CSV table of C-alpha atoms in Angstrom, one decimal:
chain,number,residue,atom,x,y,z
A,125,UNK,CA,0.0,0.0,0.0
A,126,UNK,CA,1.6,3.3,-0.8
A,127,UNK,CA,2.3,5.8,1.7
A,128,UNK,CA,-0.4,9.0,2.0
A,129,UNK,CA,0.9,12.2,0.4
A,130,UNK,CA,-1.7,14.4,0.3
A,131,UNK,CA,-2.8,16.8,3.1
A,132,UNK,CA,-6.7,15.3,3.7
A,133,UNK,CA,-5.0,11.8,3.8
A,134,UNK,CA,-2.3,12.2,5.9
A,135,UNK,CA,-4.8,14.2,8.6
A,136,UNK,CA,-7.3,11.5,8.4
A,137,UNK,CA,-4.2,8.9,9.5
A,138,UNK,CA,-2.7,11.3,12.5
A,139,UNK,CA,-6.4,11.4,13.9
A,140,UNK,CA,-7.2,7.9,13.7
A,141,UNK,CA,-4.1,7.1,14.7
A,142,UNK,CA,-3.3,9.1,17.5
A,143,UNK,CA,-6.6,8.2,18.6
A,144,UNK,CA,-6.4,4.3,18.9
A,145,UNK,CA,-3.3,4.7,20.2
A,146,UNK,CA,-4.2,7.3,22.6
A,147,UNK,CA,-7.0,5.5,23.9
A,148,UNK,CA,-5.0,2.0,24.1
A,149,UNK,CA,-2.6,3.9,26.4
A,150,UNK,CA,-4.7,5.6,28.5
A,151,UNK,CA,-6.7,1.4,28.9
A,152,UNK,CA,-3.3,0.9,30.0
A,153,UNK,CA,-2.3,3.3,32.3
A,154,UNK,CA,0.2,5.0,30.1
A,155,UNK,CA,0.3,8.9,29.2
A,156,UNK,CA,-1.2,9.8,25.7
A,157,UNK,CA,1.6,11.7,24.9
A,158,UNK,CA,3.4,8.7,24.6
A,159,UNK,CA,0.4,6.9,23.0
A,160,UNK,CA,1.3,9.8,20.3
A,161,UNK,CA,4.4,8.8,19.7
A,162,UNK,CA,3.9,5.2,19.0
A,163,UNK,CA,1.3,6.2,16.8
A,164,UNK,CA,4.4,8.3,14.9
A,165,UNK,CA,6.1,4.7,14.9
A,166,UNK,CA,3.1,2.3,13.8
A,167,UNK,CA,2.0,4.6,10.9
A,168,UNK,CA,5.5,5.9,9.6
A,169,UNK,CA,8.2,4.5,8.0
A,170,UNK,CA,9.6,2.3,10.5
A,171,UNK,CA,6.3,0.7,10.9
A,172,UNK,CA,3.3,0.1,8.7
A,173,UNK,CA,4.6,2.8,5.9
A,174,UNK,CA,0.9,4.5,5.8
A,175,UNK,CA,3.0,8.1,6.1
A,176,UNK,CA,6.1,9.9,5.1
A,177,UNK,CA,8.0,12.5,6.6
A,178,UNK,CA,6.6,15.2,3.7
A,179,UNK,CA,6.2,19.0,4.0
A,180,UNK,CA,2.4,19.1,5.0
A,181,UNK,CA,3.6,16.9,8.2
A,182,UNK,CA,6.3,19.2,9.1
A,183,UNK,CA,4.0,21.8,8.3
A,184,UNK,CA,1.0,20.5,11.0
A,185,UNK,CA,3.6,20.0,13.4
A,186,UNK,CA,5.6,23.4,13.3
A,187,UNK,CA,2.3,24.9,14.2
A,188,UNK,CA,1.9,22.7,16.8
A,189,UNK,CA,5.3,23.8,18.6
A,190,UNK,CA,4.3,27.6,17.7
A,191,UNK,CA,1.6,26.6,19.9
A,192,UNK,CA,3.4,25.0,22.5
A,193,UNK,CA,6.2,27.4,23.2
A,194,UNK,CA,3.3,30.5,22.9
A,195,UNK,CA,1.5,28.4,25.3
A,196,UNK,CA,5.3,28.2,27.4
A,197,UNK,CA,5.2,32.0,27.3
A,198,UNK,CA,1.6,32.6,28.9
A,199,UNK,CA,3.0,30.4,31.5
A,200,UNK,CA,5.7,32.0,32.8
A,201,UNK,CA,4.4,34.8,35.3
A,202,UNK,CA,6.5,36.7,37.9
A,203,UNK,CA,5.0,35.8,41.0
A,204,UNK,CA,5.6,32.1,40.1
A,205,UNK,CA,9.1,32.2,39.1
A,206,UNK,CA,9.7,34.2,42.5
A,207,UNK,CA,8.1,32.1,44.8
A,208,UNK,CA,10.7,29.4,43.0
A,209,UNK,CA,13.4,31.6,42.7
A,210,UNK,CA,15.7,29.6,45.1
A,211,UNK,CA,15.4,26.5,43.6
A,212,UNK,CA,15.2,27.4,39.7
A,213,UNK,CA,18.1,29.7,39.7
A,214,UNK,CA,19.9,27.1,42.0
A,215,UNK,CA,19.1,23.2,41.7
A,216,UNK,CA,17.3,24.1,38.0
A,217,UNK,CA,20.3,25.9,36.5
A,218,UNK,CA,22.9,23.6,38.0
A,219,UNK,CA,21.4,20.8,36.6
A,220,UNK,CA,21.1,21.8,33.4
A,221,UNK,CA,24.5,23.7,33.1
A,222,UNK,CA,26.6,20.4,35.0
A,223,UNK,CA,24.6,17.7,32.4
A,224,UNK,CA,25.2,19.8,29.2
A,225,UNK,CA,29.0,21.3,29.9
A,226,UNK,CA,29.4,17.4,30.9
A,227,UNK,CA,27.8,16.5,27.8
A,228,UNK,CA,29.3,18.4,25.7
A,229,UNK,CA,33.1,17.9,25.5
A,230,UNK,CA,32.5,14.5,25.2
A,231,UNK,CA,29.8,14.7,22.3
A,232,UNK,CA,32.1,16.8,20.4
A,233,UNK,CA,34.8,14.4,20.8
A,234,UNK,CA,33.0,11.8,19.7
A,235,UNK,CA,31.0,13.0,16.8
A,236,UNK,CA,33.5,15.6,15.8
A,237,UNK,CA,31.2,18.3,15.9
A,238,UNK,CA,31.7,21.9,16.3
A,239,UNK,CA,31.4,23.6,19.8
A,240,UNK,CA,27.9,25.4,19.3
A,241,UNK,CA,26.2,22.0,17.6
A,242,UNK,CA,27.8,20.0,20.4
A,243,UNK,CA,26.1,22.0,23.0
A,244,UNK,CA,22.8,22.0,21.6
A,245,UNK,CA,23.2,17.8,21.2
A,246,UNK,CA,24.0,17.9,25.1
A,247,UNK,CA,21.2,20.8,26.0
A,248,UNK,CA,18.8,18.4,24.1
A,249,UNK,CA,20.2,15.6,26.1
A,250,UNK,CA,20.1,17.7,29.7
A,251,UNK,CA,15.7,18.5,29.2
A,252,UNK,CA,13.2,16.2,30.6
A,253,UNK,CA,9.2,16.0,29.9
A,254,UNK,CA,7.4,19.0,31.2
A,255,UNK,CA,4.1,17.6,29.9
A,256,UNK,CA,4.5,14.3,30.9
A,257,UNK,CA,6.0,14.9,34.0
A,258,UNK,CA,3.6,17.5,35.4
A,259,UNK,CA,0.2,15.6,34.0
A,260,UNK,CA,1.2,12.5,35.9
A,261,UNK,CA,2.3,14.4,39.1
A,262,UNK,CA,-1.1,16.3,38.4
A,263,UNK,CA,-3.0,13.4,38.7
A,264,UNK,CA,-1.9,11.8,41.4
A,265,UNK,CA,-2.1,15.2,43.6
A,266,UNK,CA,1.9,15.6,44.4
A,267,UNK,CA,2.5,18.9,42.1
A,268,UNK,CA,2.5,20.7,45.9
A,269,UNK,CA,4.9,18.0,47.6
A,270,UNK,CA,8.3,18.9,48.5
A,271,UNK,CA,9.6,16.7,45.6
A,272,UNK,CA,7.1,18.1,43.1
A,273,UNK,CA,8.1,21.4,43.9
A,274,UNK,CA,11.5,20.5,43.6
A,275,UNK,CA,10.8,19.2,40.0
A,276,UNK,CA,8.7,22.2,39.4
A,277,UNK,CA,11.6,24.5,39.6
A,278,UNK,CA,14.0,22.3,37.3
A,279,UNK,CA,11.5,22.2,34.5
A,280,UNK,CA,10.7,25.7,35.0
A,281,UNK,CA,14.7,26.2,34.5
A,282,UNK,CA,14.7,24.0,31.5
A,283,UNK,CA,11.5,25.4,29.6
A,284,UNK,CA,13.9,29.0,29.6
A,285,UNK,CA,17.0,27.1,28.7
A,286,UNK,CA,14.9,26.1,25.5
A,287,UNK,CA,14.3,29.1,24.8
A,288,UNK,CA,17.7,30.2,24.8
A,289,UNK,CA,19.0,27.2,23.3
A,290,UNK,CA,16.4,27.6,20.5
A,291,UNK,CA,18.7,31.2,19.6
A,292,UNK,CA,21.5,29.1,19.9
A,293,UNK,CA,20.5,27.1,17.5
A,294,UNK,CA,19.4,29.8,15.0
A,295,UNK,CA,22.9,31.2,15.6
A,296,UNK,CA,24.3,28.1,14.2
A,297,UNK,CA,22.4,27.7,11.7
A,298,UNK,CA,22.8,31.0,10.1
A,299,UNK,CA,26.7,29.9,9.6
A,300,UNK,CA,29.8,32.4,8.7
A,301,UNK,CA,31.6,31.3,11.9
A,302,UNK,CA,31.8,32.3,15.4
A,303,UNK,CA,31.4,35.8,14.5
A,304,UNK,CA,28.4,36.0,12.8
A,305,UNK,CA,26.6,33.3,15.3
A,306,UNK,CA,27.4,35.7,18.1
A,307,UNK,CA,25.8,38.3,16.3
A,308,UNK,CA,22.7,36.2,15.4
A,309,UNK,CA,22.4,35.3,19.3
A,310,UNK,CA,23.0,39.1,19.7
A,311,UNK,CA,20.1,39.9,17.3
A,312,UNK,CA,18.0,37.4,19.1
A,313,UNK,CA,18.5,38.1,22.2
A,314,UNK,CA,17.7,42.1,21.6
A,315,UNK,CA,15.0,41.5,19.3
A,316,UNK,CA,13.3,39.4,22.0
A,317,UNK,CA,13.6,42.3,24.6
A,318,UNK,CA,12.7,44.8,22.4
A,319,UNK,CA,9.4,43.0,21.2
A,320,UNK,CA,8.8,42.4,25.2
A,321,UNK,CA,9.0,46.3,25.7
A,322,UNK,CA,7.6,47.9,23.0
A,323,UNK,CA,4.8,45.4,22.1
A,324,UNK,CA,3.4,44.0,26.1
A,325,UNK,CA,1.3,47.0,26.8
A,326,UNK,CA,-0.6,47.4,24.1
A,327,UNK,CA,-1.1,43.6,23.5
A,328,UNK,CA,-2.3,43.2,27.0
A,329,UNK,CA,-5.2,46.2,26.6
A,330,UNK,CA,-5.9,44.2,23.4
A,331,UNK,CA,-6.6,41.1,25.4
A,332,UNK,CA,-8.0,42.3,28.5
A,333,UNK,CA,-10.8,43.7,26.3
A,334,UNK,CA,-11.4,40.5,24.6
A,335,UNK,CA,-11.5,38.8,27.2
A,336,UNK,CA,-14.5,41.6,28.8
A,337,UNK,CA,-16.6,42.3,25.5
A,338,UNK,CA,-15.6,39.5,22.9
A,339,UNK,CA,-17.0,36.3,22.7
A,340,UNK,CA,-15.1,33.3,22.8
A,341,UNK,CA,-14.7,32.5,18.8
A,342,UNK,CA,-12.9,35.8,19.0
A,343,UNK,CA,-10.7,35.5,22.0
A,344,UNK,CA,-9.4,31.6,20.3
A,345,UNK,CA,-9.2,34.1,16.8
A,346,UNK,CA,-7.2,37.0,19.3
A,347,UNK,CA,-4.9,33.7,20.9
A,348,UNK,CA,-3.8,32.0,17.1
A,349,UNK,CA,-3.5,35.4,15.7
A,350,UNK,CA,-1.4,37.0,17.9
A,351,UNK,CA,1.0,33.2,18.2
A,352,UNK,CA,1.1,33.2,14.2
A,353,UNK,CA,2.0,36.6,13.6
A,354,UNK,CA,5.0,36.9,16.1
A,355,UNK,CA,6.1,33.4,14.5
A,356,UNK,CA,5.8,34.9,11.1
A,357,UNK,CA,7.6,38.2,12.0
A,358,UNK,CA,10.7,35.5,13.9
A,359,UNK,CA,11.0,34.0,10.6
A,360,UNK,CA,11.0,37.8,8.8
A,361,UNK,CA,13.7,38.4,11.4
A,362,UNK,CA,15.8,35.5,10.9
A,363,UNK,CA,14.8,33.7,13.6
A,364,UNK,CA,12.6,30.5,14.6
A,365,UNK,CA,9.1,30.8,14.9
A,366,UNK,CA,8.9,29.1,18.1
A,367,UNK,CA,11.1,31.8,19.4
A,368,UNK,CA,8.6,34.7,18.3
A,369,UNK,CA,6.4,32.9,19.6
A,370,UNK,CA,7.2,32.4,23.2
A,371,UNK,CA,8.0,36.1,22.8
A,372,UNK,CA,4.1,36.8,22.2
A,373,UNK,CA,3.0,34.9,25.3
A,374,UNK,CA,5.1,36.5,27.3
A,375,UNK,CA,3.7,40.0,26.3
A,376,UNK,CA,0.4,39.0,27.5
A,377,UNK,CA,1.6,36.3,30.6
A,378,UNK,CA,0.7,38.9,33.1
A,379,UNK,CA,-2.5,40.6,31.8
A,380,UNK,CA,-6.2,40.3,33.2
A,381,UNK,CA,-7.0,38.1,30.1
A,382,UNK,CA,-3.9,35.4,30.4
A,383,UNK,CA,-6.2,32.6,31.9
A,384,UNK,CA,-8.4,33.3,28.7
A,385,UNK,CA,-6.3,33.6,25.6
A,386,UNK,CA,-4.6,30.4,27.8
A,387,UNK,CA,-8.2,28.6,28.0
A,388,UNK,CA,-9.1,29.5,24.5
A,389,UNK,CA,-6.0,28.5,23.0
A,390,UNK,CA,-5.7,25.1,24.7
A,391,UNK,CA,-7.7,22.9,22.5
A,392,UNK,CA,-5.8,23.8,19.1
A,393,UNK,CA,-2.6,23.9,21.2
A,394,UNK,CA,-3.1,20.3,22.5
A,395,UNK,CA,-4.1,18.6,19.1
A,396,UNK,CA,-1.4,20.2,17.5
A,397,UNK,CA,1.2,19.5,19.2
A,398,UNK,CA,-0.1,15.8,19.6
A,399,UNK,CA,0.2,15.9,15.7
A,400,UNK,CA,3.8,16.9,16.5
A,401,UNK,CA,4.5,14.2,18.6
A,402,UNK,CA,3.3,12.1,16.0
A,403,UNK,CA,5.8,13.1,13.3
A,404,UNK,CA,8.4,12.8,15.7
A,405,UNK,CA,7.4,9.5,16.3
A,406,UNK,CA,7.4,9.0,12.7
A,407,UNK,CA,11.2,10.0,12.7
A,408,UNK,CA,12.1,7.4,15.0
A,409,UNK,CA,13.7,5.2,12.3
A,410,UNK,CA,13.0,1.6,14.9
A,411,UNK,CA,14.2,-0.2,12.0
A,412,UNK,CA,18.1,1.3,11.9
A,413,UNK,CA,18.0,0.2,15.8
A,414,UNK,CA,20.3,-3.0,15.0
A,415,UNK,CA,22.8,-0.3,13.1
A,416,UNK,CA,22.5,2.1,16.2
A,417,UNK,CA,22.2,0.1,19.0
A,418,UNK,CA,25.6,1.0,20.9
A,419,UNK,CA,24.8,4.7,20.5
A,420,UNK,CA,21.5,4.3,21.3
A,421,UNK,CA,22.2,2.2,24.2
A,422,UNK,CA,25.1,4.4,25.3
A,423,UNK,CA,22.5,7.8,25.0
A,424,UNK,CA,20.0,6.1,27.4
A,425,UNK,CA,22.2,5.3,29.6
A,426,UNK,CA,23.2,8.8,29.8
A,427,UNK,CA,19.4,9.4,29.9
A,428,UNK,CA,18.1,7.2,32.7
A,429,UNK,CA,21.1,6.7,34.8
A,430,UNK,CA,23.5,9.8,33.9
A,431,UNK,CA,20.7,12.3,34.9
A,432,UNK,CA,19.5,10.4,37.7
A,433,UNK,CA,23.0,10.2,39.2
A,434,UNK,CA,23.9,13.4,38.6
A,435,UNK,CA,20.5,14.9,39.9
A,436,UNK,CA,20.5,13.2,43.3
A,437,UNK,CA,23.5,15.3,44.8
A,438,UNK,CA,22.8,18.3,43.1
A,439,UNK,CA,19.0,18.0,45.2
A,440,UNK,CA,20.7,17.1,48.4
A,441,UNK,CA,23.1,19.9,48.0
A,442,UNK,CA,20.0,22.2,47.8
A,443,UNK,CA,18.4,20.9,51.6
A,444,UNK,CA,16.4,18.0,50.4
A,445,UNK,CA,15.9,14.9,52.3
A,446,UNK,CA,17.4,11.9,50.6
A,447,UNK,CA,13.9,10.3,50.1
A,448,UNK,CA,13.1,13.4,48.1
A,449,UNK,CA,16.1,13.8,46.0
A,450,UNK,CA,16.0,10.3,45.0
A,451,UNK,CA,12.2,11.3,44.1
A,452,UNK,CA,13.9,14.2,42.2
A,453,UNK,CA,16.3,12.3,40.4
A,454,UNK,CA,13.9,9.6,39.4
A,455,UNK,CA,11.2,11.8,38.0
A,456,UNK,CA,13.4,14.2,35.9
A,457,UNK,CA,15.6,10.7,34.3
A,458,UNK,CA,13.9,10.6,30.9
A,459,UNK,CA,13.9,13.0,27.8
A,460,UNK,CA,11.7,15.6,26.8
A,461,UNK,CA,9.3,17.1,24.2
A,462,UNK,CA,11.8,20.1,23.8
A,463,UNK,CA,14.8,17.8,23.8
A,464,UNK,CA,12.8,16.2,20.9
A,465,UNK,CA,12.0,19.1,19.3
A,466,UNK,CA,15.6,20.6,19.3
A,467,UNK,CA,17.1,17.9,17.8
A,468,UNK,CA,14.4,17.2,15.5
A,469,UNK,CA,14.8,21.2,14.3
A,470,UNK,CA,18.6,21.0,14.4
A,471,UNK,CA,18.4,17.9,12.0
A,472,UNK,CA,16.5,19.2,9.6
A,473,UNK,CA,18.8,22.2,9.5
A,474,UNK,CA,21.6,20.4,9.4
A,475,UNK,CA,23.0,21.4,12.2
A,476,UNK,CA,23.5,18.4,13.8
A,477,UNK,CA,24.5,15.7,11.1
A,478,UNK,CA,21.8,13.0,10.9
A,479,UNK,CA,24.2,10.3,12.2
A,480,UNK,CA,24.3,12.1,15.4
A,481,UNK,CA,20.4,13.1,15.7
A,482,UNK,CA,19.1,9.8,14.6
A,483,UNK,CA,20.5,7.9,17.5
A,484,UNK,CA,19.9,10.9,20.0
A,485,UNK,CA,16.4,11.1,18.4
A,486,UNK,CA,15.7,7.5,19.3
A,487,UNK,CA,17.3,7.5,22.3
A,488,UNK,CA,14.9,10.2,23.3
A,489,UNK,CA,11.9,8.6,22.6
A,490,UNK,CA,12.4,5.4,24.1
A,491,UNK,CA,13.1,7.2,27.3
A,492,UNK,CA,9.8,8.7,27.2
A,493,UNK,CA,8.3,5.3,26.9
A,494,UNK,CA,10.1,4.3,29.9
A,495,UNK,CA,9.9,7.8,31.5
A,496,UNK,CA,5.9,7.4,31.3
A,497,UNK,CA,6.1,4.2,33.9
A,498,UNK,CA,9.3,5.7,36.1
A,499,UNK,CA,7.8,8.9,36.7
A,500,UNK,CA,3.9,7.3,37.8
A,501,UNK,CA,6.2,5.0,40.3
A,502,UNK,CA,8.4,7.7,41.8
A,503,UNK,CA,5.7,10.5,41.8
C-alpha cells in the first residue's frame, strides 16, 4: 500500500491514529503523549509505511510547537518564578549547566562536531518531559509535595534554557563562523527584549478587552492570531518561529486576560502538538535500531542513569531529604518534548548531522516510553 501524500490523507491517519493509540494507552495506564508517539512509529516508515515525513507533516507539526512554546510564554508569570526563585536559579540551573557542559566535550569528541552544535546535542540531552511529568504528578495530587516542587523548579529552568537554546540554535544555523553566530544570538537576544517592551502593553489592553466584551470564537481568533504573527515576523527576522512565539505569550503572561487567551487556545494547542509528537514519532527510524544500537544504548544510559545520578547530589546539595532527591532524580531521568524538538529542528537544519540526531532522536523517545512508567512510580 503506498504511503499518503496528500494533506486530507495524511490528517485523516494522524487522527485515527493518534486516537487508537491514545486511547489504548490511556486502557493501560500510560500517558497519551506517549500513545502519540507510537502512533508516529506504527504509521511511519519504520512501521506500517501509511505516512512519510513530507512537507504538509512538518508543516502541521511546526504549528503545533508555535503553539506550544506560545502556550510556554503565557505560562511564565513573575510571582511564580519568585516564589521558585531559590530553587530554579539554583538546583534548575545547575542541573542543566553540569549535564550539558558534561555533555558536551564528550559529544564533540565523539561525533566531531563543532562547539555550538555540540552543546545544543547535550542541552537536548540535559531537558526532561514538562508535559509528561507535570500531568502524571497532576494526577496523582503531588505537584504541591516537597519533591514536586523541587521538579517544578528544574523544569521551570529547563523550559527557559529552550528558549535560549532555540537562539543558539538559529545562531548556528545562520553559519559564517563564530562571529556572525554571536551576532545572530545578539540579534535574538535584543529583538526578544525589544518586542517584550515595546509590544506587552498594548497587547495586554488588546486582550483584556477581549477577554471583557468578545466572545469566545474571538478570544481563540485573538490567541492563534497574535502566536502566528509573532512566529511569522521571527522568521522575517531570521529567527525561529517558536522563538517569536514564546516572545508573544510573554507579552500577555501577566494581563487580566492570560487565563483566557490560555483557555481558548488550549484545545488547538493540544491537538497540535499531539500531531507533533506524531511526526516525531514518525522520525524514529526503529528499524536502523540494529545499526545504532551502541549509541542508542550508550545515549539512554546517559538518559536514565546519567541524569539520575547526577540529579541526586545536586537536590541534596540544595536541603532536600534523601527520600526526596532520590524522588527528584527519578522523575526528571527521561527526555523531553523540547529535547525532541531541538534535535528534530537541528536535523533538519543540518546542524547536527543526521548520524548524530538519529541515535539521540531515538534514544529520546524510548526514554519517554520508559519515562511514562518511572515517573507514575516515583511521583
Amino acid at each position: 500500500m503506498p504511503a499518503a501524500s496528500g494533506l486530507l490523507e495524511i490528517a485523516a491517519l494522524l487522527v485515527g491514529g493518534a486516537f487508537a493509540l491514545a486511547a489504548l494507552c490511556a486502557r493501560l495506564g500510560i500517558p497519551t503523549l506517549v500513545g502519540h508517539l507510537l502512533a508516529g512509529v506504527v504509521i511511519g516508515p519504520a512501521g506500517l509505511g501509511l505516512i512519510e515525513r513530507g512537507e504538509a507533516l512538518a508543516a502541521i507539526g511546526e504549528i503545533g510547537v508555535i503553539l506550544l512554546m506560545f502556550a510556554l510564554g503565557l505560562e511564565f508569570s513573575l510571582p511564580r518564578f519568585l516564589s521558585l526563585r531559590r530553587l530554579i536559579l539554583g538546583l534548575g540551573a545547575a542541573q542543566m549547566a553540569l549535564t550539558t557542559f558534561l555533555l558536551a566535550p564528550a559529544v564533540a569528541a565523539a561525533a566531531g562536531l563543532g562547539a555550538l552544535p555540540a552543546i545544543l546535542v547535550a542541552g537536548a540531552a540535559a531537558m526532561s518531559s514538562t508535559a509528561l511529568t507535570l500531568k502524571i504528578l497532576a494526577g496523582k495530587g503531588t505537584l504541591g509535595a516537597p519533591h514536586g516542587r523541587a521538579v517544578i523548579a528544574v523544569l521551570l529552568f529547563q523550559d527557559l534554557a529552550a528558549v535560549a537554546l532555540l537562539v543558539l540554535h538559529d545562531a548556528a544555523a545562520g553559519g559564517g563562523g563564530h562571529g556572525r553566530s554571536l551576532a545572530t544570538l545578539a540579534l535574538g537576544l535584543g529583538a526578544l527584549t525589544v518586542a517584550l517592551l515595546v509590544g506587552r502593553r498594548p497587547l495586554q489592553r488588546l486582550a483584556d478587552w477581549i477577554a471583557r466584551h468578545g466572545e469566545p470564537e474571538r478570544a481563540q481568533l485573538l490567541a492563534l492570531g497574535i502566536a502566528l504573527v509573532a512566529a511569522v515576523a521571527a522568521i522575517a527576522g531570521g529567527l525561529s518561529p517558536a522563538l517569536g512565539a514564546f516572545a508573544a505569550g510573554m507579552m500577555i503572561s501577566e494581563g487580566d486576560a492570560r487565563n483566557v487567551v490560555e483557555r481558548e487556545i488550549r484545545p488547538f494547542r493540544d491537538l497540535l502538538v499531539g500531531l507533533f509528537f506524531i511526526g516525531i514519532g514518525t522520525q524514529l527510524q526503529l528499524r536502523l535500531l540494529p545499526d545504532f544500537w551502541p549509541e542508542v544504548a550508550l545515549w539512554l544510559a546517559v538518559l536514565l542513569a546519567g541524569k539520575m545520578a547526577l540529579v541526586w547530589p545536586l537536590a541534596r546539595g540544595f536541603g532536600e531529604a534523601p527520600g526526596v532527591a532520590w524522588r527528584v532524580a527519578a522523575i526528571l531521568a527521561n527526555g523531553g518534548e523540547f529535547g525532541l524538538m531541538l534535535a528534530s529542528v537541528a536535523r533538519v537544519s543540518g546542524v547536527i548531522p543526521q548520524p548524530v540526531a538519529d541515535p539521540l532522536l531515538l534514544a529520546l523517545g524510548i526514554s519517554l516510553l520508559a519515562g511514562g512508567l518511572i515517573v507514575r512510580r516515583a511521583g
